[in-house]
XYZ file of C-alpha atoms in Angstrom:
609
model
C 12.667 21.950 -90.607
C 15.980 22.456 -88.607
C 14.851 25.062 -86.618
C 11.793 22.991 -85.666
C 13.944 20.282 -84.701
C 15.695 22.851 -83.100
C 13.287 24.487 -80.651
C 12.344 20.114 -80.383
C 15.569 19.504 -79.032
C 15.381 22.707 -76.699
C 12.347 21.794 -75.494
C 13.860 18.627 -74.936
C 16.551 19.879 -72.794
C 13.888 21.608 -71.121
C 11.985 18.327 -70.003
C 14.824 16.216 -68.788
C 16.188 19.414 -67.125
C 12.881 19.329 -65.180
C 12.747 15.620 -64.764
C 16.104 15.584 -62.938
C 14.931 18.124 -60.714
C 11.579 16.442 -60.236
C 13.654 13.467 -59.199
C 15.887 15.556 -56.963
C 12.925 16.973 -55.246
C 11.841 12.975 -54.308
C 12.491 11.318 -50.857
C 16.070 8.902 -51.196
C 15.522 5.501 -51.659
C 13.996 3.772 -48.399
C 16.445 1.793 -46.541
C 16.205 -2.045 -47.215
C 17.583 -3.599 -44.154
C 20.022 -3.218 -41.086
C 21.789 -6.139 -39.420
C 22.926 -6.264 -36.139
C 25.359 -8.480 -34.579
C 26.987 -8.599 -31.044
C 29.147 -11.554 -31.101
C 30.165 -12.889 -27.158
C 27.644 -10.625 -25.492
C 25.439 -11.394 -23.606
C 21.716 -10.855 -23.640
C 21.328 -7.521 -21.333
C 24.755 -5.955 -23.548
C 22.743 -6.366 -26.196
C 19.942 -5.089 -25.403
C 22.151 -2.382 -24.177
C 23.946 -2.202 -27.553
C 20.555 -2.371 -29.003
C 18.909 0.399 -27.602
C 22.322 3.311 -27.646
C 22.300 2.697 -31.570
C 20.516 5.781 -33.224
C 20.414 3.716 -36.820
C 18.151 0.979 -35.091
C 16.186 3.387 -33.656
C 15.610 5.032 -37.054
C 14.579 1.982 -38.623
C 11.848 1.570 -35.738
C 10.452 4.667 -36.754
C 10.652 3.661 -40.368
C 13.146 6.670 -41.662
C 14.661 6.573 -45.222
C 16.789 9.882 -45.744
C 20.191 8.996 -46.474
C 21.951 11.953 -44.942
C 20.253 11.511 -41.886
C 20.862 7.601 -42.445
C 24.209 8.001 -42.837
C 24.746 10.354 -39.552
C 22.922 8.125 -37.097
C 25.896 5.357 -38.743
C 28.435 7.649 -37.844
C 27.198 8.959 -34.429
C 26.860 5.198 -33.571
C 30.597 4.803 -32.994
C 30.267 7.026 -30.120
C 27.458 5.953 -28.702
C 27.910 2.353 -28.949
C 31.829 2.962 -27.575
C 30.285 4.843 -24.393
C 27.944 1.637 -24.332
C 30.693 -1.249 -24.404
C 32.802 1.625 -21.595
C 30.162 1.542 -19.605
C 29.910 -2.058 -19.086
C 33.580 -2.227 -18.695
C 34.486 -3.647 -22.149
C 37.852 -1.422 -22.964
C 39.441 -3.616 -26.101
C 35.695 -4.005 -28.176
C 36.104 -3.368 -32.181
C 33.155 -1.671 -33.787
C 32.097 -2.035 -37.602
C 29.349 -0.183 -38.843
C 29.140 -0.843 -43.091
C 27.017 1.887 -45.305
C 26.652 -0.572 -48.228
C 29.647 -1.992 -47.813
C 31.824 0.711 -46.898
C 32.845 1.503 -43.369
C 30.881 4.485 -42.660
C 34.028 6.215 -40.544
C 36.119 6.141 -43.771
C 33.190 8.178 -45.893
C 34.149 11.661 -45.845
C 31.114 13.541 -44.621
C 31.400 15.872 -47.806
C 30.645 12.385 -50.244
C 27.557 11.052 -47.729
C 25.751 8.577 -50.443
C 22.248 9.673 -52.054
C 20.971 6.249 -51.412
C 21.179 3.840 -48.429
C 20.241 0.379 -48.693
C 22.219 -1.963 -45.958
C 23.607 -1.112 -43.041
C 25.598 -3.546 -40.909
C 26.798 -3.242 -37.581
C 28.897 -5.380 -35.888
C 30.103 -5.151 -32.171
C 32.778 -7.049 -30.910
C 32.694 -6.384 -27.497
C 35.608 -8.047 -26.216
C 36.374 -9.014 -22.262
C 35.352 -7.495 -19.143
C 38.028 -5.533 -17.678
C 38.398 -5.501 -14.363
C 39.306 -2.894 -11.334
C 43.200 -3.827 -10.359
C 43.354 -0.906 -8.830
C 40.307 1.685 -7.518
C 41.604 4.621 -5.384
C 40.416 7.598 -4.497
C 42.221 11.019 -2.464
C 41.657 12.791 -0.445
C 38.513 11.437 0.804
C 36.326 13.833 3.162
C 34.994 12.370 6.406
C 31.813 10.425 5.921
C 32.478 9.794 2.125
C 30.030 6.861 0.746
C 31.905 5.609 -2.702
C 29.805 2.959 -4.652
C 30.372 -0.045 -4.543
C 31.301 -1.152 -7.908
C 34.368 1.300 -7.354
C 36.490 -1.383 -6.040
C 39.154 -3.491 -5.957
C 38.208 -6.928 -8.104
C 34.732 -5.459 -9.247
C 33.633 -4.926 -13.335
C 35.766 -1.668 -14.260
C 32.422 0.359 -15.730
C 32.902 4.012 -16.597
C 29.895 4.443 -15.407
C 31.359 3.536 -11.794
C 34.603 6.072 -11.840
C 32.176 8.518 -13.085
C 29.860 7.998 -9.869
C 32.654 7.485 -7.355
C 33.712 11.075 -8.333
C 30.576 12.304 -8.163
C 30.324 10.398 -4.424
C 34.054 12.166 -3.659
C 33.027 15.827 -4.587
C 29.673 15.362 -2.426
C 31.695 14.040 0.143
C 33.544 17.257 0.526
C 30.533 19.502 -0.515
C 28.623 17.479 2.566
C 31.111 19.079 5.108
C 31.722 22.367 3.634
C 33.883 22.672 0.891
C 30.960 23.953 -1.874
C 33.786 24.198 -4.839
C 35.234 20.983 -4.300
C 35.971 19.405 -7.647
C 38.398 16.896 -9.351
C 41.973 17.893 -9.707
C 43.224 15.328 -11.574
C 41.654 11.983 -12.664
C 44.142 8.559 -14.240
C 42.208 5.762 -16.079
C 44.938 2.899 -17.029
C 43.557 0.063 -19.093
C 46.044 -3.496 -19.373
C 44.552 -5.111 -22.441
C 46.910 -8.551 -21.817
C 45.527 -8.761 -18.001
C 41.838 -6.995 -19.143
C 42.515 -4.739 -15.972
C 41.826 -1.328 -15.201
C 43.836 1.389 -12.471
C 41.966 4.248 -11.857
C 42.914 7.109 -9.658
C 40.760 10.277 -9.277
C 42.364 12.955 -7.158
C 40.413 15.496 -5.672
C 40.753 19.281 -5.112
C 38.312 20.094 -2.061
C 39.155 23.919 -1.613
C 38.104 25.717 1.534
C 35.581 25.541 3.693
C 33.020 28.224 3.051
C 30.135 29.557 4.817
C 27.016 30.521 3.563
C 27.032 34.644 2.282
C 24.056 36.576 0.925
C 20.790 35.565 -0.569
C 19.779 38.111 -3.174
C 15.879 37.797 -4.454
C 13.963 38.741 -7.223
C 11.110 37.719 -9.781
C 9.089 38.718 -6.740
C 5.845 40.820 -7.594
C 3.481 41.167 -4.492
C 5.407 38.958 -2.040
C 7.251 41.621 0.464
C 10.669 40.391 -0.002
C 11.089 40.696 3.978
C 9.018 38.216 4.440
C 10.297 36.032 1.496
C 13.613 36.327 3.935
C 12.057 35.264 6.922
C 10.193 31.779 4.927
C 13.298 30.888 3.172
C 15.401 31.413 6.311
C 18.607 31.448 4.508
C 21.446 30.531 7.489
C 23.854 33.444 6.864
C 26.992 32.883 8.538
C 26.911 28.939 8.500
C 29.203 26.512 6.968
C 27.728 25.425 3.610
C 25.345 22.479 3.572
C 24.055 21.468 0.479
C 20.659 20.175 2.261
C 20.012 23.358 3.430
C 19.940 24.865 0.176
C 17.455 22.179 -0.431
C 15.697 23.340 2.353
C 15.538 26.803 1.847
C 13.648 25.932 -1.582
C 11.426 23.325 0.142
C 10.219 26.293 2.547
C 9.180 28.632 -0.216
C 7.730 26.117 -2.687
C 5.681 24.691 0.332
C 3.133 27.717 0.810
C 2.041 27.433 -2.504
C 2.485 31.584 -3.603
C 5.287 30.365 -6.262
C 4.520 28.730 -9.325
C 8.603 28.279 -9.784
C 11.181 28.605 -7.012
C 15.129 28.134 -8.057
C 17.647 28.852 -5.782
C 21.813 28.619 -7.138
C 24.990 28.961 -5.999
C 27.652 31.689 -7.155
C 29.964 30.155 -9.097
C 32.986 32.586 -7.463
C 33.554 32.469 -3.407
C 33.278 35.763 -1.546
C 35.549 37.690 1.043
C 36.101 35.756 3.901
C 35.569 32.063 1.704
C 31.562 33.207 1.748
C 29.488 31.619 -0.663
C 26.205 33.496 -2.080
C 23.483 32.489 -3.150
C 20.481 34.293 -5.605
C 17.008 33.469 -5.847
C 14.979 33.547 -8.669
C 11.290 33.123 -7.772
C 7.865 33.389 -10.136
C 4.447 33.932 -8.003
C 1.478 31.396 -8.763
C -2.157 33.569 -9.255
C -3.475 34.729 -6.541
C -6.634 32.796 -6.701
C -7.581 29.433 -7.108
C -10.622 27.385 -6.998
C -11.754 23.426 -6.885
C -14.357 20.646 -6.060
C -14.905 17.597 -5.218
C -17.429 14.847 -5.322
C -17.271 11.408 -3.735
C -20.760 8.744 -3.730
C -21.735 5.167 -2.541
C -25.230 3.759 -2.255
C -25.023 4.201 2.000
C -23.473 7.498 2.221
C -24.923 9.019 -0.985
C -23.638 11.580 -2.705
C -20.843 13.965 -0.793
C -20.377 17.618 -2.674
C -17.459 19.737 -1.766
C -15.783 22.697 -3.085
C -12.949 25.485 -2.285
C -11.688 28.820 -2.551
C -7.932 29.611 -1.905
C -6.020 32.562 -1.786
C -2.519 32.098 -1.743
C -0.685 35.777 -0.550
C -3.849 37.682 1.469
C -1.398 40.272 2.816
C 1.756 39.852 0.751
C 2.923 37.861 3.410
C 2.384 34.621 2.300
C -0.990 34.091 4.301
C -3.194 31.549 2.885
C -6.911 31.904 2.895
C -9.558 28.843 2.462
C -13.088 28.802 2.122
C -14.358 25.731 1.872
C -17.849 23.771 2.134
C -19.909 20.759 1.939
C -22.673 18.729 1.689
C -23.298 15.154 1.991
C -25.267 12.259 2.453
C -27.249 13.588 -0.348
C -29.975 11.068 -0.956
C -28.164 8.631 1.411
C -30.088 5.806 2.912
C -31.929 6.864 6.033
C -29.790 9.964 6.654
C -30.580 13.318 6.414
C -27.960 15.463 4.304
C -25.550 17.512 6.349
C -23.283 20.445 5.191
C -19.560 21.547 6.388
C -18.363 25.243 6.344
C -14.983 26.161 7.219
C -12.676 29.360 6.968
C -8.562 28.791 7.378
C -5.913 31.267 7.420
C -2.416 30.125 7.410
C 0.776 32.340 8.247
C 4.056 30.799 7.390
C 6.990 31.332 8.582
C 5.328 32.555 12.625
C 6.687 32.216 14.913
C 10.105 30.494 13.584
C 10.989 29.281 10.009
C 9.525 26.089 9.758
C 6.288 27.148 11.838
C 3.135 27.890 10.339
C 0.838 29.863 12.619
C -3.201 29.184 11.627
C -6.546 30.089 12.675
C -9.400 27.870 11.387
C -13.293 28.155 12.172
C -15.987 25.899 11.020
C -19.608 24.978 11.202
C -21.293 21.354 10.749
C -24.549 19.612 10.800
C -24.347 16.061 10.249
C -26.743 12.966 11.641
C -24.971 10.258 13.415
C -27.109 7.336 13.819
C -29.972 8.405 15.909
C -28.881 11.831 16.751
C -28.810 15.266 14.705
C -25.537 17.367 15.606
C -24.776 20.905 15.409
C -21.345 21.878 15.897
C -19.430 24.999 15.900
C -15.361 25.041 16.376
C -12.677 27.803 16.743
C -9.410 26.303 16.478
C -5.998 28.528 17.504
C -2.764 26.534 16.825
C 0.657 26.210 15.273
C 2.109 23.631 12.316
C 5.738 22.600 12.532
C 7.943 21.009 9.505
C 10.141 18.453 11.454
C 11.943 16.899 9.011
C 10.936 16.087 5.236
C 8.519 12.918 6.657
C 7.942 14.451 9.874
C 5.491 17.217 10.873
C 3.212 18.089 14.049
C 0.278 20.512 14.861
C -0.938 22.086 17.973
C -3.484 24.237 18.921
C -6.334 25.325 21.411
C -9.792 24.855 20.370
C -13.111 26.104 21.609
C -16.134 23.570 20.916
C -19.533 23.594 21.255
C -22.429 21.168 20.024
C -26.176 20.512 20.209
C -27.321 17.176 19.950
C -30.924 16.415 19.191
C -32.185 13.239 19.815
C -35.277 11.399 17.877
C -37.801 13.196 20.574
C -36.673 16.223 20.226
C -34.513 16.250 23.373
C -31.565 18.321 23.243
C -28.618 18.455 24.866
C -25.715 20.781 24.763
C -21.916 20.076 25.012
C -19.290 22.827 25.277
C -15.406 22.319 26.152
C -12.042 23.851 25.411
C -9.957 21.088 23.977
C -5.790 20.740 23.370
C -5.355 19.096 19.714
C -1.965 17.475 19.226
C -1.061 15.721 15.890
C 2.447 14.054 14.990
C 2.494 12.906 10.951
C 5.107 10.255 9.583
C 4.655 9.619 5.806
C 7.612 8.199 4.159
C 5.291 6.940 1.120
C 6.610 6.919 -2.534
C 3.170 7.965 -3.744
C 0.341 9.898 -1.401
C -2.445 8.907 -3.789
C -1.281 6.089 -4.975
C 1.330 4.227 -2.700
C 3.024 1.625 -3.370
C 5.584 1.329 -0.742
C 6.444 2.875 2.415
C 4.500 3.377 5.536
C 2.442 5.772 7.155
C 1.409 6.854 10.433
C -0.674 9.739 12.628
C -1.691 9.955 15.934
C -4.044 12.832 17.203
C -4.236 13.436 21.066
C -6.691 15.891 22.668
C -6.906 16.891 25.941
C -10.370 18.470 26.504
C -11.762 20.345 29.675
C -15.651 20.222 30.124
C -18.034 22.586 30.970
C -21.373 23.002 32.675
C -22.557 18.997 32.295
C -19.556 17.942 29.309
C -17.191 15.878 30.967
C -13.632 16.277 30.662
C -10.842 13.315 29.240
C -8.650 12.967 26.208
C -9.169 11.701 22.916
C -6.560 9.478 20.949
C -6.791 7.842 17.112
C -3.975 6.445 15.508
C -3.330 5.485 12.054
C -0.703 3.178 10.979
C -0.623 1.993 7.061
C 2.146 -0.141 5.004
C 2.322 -1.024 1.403
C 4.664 -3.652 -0.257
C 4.570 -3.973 -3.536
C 6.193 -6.930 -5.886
C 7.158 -7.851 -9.021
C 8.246 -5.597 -12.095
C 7.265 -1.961 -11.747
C 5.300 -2.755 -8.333
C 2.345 -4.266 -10.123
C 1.197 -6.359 -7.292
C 1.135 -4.394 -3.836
C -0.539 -5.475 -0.399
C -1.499 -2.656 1.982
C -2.909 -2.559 5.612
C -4.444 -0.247 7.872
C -4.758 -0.182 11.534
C -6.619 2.390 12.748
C -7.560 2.402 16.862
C -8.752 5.315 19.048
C -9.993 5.325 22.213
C -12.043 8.513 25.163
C -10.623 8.378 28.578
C -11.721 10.129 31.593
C -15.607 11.140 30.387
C -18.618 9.002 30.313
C -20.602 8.286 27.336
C -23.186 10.285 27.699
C -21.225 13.462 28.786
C -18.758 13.504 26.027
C -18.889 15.493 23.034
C -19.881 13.917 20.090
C -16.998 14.879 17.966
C -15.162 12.659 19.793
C -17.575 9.905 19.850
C -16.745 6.982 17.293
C -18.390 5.422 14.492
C -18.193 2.260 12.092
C -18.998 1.786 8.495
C -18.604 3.082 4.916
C -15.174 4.145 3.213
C -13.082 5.374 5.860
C -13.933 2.344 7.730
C -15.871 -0.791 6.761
C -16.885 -0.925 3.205
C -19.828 -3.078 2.414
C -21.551 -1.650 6.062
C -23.745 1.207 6.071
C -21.883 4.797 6.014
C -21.536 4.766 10.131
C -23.816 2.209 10.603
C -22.013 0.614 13.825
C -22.377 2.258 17.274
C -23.211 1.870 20.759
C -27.378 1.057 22.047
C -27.593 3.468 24.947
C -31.487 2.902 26.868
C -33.144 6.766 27.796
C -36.047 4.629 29.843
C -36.779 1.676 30.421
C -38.466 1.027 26.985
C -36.376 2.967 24.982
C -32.902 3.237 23.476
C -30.943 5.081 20.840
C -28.098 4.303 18.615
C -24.967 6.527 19.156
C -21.047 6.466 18.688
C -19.071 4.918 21.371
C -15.528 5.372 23.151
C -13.674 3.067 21.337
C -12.804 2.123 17.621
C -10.517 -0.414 16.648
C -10.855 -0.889 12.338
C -8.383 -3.240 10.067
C -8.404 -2.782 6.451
C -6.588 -5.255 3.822
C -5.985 -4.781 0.094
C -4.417 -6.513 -2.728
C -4.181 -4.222 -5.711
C -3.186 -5.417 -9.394
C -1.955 -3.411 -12.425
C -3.971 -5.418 -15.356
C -2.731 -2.991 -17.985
C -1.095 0.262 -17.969
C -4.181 2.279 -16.682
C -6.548 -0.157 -15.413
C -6.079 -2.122 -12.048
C -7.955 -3.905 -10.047
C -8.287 -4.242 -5.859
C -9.720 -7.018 -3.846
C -10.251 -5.502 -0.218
C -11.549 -6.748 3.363
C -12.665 -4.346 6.150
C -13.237 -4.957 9.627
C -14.592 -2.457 12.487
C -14.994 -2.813 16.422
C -16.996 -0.208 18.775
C -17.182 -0.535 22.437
C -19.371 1.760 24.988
C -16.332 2.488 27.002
C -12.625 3.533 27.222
C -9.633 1.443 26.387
C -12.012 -1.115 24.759
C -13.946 -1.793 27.936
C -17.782 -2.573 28.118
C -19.591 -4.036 25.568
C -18.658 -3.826 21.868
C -19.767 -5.318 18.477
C -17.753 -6.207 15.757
C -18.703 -5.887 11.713
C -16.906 -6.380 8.302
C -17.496 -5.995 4.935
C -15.431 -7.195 1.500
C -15.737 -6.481 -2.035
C -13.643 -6.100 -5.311
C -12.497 -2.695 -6.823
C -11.517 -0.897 -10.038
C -8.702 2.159 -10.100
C -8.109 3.963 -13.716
C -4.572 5.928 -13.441
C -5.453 9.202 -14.364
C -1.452 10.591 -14.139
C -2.382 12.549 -11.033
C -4.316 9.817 -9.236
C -5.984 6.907 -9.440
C -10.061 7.173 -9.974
C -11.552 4.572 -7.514
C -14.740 2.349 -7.801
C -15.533 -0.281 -5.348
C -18.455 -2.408 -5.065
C -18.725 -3.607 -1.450
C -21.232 -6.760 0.692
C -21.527 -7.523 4.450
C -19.587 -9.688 5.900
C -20.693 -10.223 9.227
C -22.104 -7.821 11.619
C -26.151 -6.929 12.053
C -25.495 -2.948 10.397
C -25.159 -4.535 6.709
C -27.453 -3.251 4.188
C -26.898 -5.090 1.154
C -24.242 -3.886 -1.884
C -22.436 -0.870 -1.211
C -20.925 1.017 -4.429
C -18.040 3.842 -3.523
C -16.395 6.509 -6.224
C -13.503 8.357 -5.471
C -10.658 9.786 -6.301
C -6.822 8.116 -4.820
C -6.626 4.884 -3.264
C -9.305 4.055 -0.477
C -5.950 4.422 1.842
C-alpha cells in the first residue's frame, strides 16, 4: 500500500512537473490596456508623440509578449525624448508605468512574465527658443535653413540640418572632407532658450584623383571611362559625382551603378573615387497594345540589346501595326532599326543611326515611306536635352484612283526637350515642353520649307497628396516655304483621336484639296493648332477619374493662313494606378466639328498627356 501511494505521489510529481512546463510553453498574458496622455500639447505633438512610441504601435498590431512588451516601454524613453527634442521641448518629463512601476527602474534581468497596463505620460513642457543660432566658418554660397535662427522654435531637428547645410556648403566649393569640429547646444530652462554654436572644420580643397572600376563583365572598361567621363584634375564637385553616375545608369547596360568617395585624401589633396558597377542582361524584349473604336486596335513590340559591341551600343528592333479593324482605315505597319553609341563624340553625346519603314492611310491617301536618319543626342542639363541629325526621305502617295505621286527630300531634324515633371506617366506638377524644327530640301517636284511643332504642357495639382490636378496642352505646328501639294506627307498635319481630339475620328480632320473640277480628296494640311484640358481626381487609392475637353484646328496653308476648320470632342475617363503607371480608359463624343463619328472608347497605358 505505501509503495503504491508511493509511485502515486511520483507520478504526481510527474504531472504537475509537466503542467508547469505546459504552462511555461503558453503565450504571456495578453496586454489589457495602454493609456496615453500628453498633457499641454498640442494636437500635431501628439500625433507626433503618438506615432515615435513603439508600445502603441504594438498594441495596433495586437502583441502580448511581455518581454517584448516591456522593451518597446523602455525604448520609448528614447524615442519619445528625440520626439519632444525635435520639436524644441528641452525641460519635458516622461513616465512610462509597467503595472505600476516605472519601467526605467525595472532592472532588465527582473522584466515581469505578465503585462497588463501600461501608462505613459508626456509632459512636454515649453517651447524653447533659439537665443542664439551661429554658425563658423561659413563657405561662400552657404544656404542654412531657416528655422536655424535667431527667435525661431529651437528643434534639434534644425541644428542637425543647419550642419548638414554648413558641411555641403564647403563640400559645394571643394573641400570634400569638410566636417564638424566642434558643435555647443546650451539650453536656459528659466528663459526656455537655446544657444547653439556648430563650428566647422572645412579642410582643403581637393581635386578630383582616380576612378578605379570593376564589377564590369563585357563592358570594355575604356569605354566605361570615356561614358562616365570622370573630370580628373578638377576641384571636387559633389554634382559631378552625381553626374558621372547619371551618365552610366542612363544607357541602360547596368542593372546597378554606385560610385563613392575614398574616405582618405591622396598626394597632392586628390580625392579618388571607385566604381562598383553590375551589367543588366544583354537582351530584353516588350509590347505594347493601345485601342479605341476610330483608330482600332494598335500592336507594337521590341527587341533591345543593350552592349552590341561592348561599347555600350544599343540596338532596337521594333514594329507595328495599327488601325487594326479601325473604322474606314486600312491597317498600316511601322518597322524601325536604332543603334545608339554613347558617349560619341563627347561625354554627354550620343551618336545614333535609325532607319524605318511605314505604310499608313491618311484620310484619302495610302503612304509609303522609307527614312534614314544620321544624327547626334546631347544631355544638356538634367531637364534639358536636344537632337540633331540629317535625314534622307522618300514617300509614295497613292491616291483613291490609283494616282501616285512620289516625294523625296533630305531634311535637317532639330529637337530641344524641357521636362521638369515630377512624374513622366503620371504628372502631377511641373511643365513640359518640345519643339521640333526641320529644314528640308526638295527634290525633282517636292518642294523645299521647314517644318515646326511645339508642345507645351502644365499640371497643377491641389489639395492633400495632389489628388485634384488640372493639366493643359498646347500643341501648334506649322510648313513654311512648300505648297500643299508638293510637300511631303510626313510633314503634313492631321486632327483627331488620342494624340489630338478625342471623341473625333483617329485623324479625321484635314484639308479638301479639288484634282478636277468634280473631284476632291481629303488630305493633311500645313497647319495644326490642338488644346487639350483635363481635370483628374484620385477617388481612392488606385482608382481616379478624368473629365477631359479636346479641341483641333487645320488650315491649307502656312502660319495658319487659308482656310481651316475647327473640331472638338469631350468625354470622361478612368486611370487604375498600377505602381508603374496609370492604365487609361476614356470614353469620348463630338463636340462640334463635321469629322465626329459617334462614341469614341481609348485604352492605354500613362496619362493621355
Amino acid at each position: 500500500m505505501r509503495r503504491q501511494a508511493g509511485r502515486l505521489l511520483r507520478n504526481g510529481r510527474w504531472a504537475i512537473g509537466g503542467l508547469a512546463l505546459l504552462t511555461a510553453s503558453l503565450p504571456a498574458h495578453a496586454l489589457d490596456r495602454v493609456v496615453f496622455a500628453a498633457p499641454g500639447a498640442d494636437e500635431s505633438l501628439t500625433d507626433a508623440l503618438r506615432a515615435a512610441s513603439l508600445v502603441l504601435q504594438a498594441e495596433r498590431e495586437k502583441q502580448g509578449d511581455a518581454q517584448a512588451l516591456f522593451a518597446a516601454a523602455r525604448a520609448d524613453y528614447g524615442r519619445l525624448l528625440g520626439t519632444l527634442y525635435a520639436e524644441g521641448r528641452y525641460s519635458g518629463v516622461i513616465r512610462i508605468a509597467v503595472d505600476g512601476q516605472e519601467a526605467a527602474r525595472i532592472a532588465p534581468l527582473d522584466a515581469p512574465e505578465t503585462i497588463r497596463e501600461i501608462r505613459i505620460t508626456v509632459e512636454p513642457g515649453p517651447q524653447f527658443r533659439f537665443a542664439k543660432a551661429r554658425m563658423r566658418p561659413y563657405a561662400p554660397g552657404t544656404k542654412l535653413p531657416p528655422d536655424y535662427r535667431d527667435g525661431e522654435p529651437a528643434r534639434s531637428t534644425a541644428i542637425v540640418a543647419a550642419a548638414e547645410a554648413g558641411v555641403e556648403g564647403w563640400r559645394n566649393v571643394g573641400h570634400a572632407k569638410a566636417g564638424v569640429a566642434d558643435q555647443t547646444v546650451i539650453a536656459d530652462h528659466r528663459e526656455a532658450s537655446v544657444d547653439s554654436e556648430i563650428l566647422l572644420a572645412p579642410g582643403p580643397r581637393v581635386r578630383f584623383g582616380k576612378m578605379t572600376i570593376s564589377g564590369y563583365e563585357r563592358m570594355n572598361p575604356r569605354r566605361i571611362e570615356r561614358i562616365a567621363g570622370f573630370p580628373t584634375g578638377e576641384v571636387y564637385d559633389p554634382a559631378e559625382m552625381n553626374t558621372v553616375a547619371t551618365r552610366l545608369r542612363r544607357t541602360g547596360v547596368f542593372r546597378t551603378v554606385a560610385l563613392t568617395e575614398a574616405e582618405t585624401l591622396g598626394p597632392g589633396d586628390t580625392l579618388d573615387a571607385a566604381l562598383v558597377v553590375a551589367e543588366a542582361p544583354l537582351r530584353r524584349f516588350g509590347f505594347g497594345a493601345e485601342a479605341s473604336t476610330s483608330d482600332g486596335l494598335n500592336l507594337s513590340g521590341y527587341w533591345l540589346h543593350r552592349n552590341l559591341f561592348g561599347g555600350g551600343e544599343r540596338l532596337r528592333l521594333e514594329g507595328a501595326v495599327d488601325q487594326i479593324g479601325g473604322q474606314d482605315v486600312s491597317p498600316g505597319y511601322n518597322l524601325g532599326v536604332r543603334i545608339d553609341r554613347p558617349a560619341t563624340p563627347v561625354t554627354d553625346a550620343t551618336a545614333f543611326f535609325e532607319a524605318r519603314a511605314e505604310r499608313t492611310e491618311l484620310l484619302d491617301l495610302d503612304v509609303d515611306t522609307l527614312e534614314v536618319t544620321f544624327g547626334l543626342t546631347r544631355v544638356l542639363s538634367d531637364r534639358l536635352s536636344a537632337e540633331a541629325g540629317l535625314s534622307y526621305i522618300a514617300s509614295r502617295v497613292t491616291d483613291p484612283f490609283g494616282n501616285k505621286l512620289d516625294f523625296s527630300a533630305f531634311a535637317l531634324p532639330l529637337s530641344l526637350t524641357w521636362d521638369n515633371r515630377d512624374e513622366p506617366l503620371d504628372p502631377r506638377k511641373g511643365y513640359f515642353f518640345d519643339a521640333d524644327l526641320a529644314p528640308f530640301y526638295g527634290m525633282g517636284s517636292t518642294g523645299s520649307g521647314a517644318y515646326f511643332l511645339g508642345d507645351a504642357r502644365t499640371y497643377r495639382g491641389f489639395g492633400a497628396k495632389d489628388r485634384v490636378v488640372l493639366a493643359g496642352r498646347v500643341q501648334l505646328g506649322t510648313v513654311v516655304g512648300s505648297a500643299l501639294a508638293e510637300t511631303p506627307p510626313g510633314y503634313l498635319f492631321f486632327s483627331g483621336g488620342g494624340g489630338t481630339v478625342r471623341g473625333q475620328p483617329y485623324q479625321s480632320l484635314g484639308v479638301s484639296v479639288p484634282t478636277s473640277p468634280t473631284t476632291t480628296i481629303e488630305t493633311g494640311g500645313l497647319s495644326f493648332a490642338g488644346l487639350s484640358g483635363e481635370v483628374r481626381a484620385g477617388i481612392t487609392e488606385k482608382i481616379g477619374g478624368v473629365a477631359f475637353y479636346d479641341a483641333g484646328y487645320i488650315s491649307d496653308d502656312g502660319l495658319f493662313g487659308g482656310t481651316g476648320n475647327w473640331h472638338a470632342g469631350a468625354g470622361l475617363g478612368v486611370r487604375y494606378d498600377t505602381g508603374i503607371g496609370p492604365i487609361r480608359f476614356d470614353v469620348g463624343l463630338p463636340v462640334s466639328g463635321g469629322t465626329g463619328g459617334g462614341v469614341q472608347l481609348y485604352v492605354g497605358i500613362g496619362q493621355a498627356f
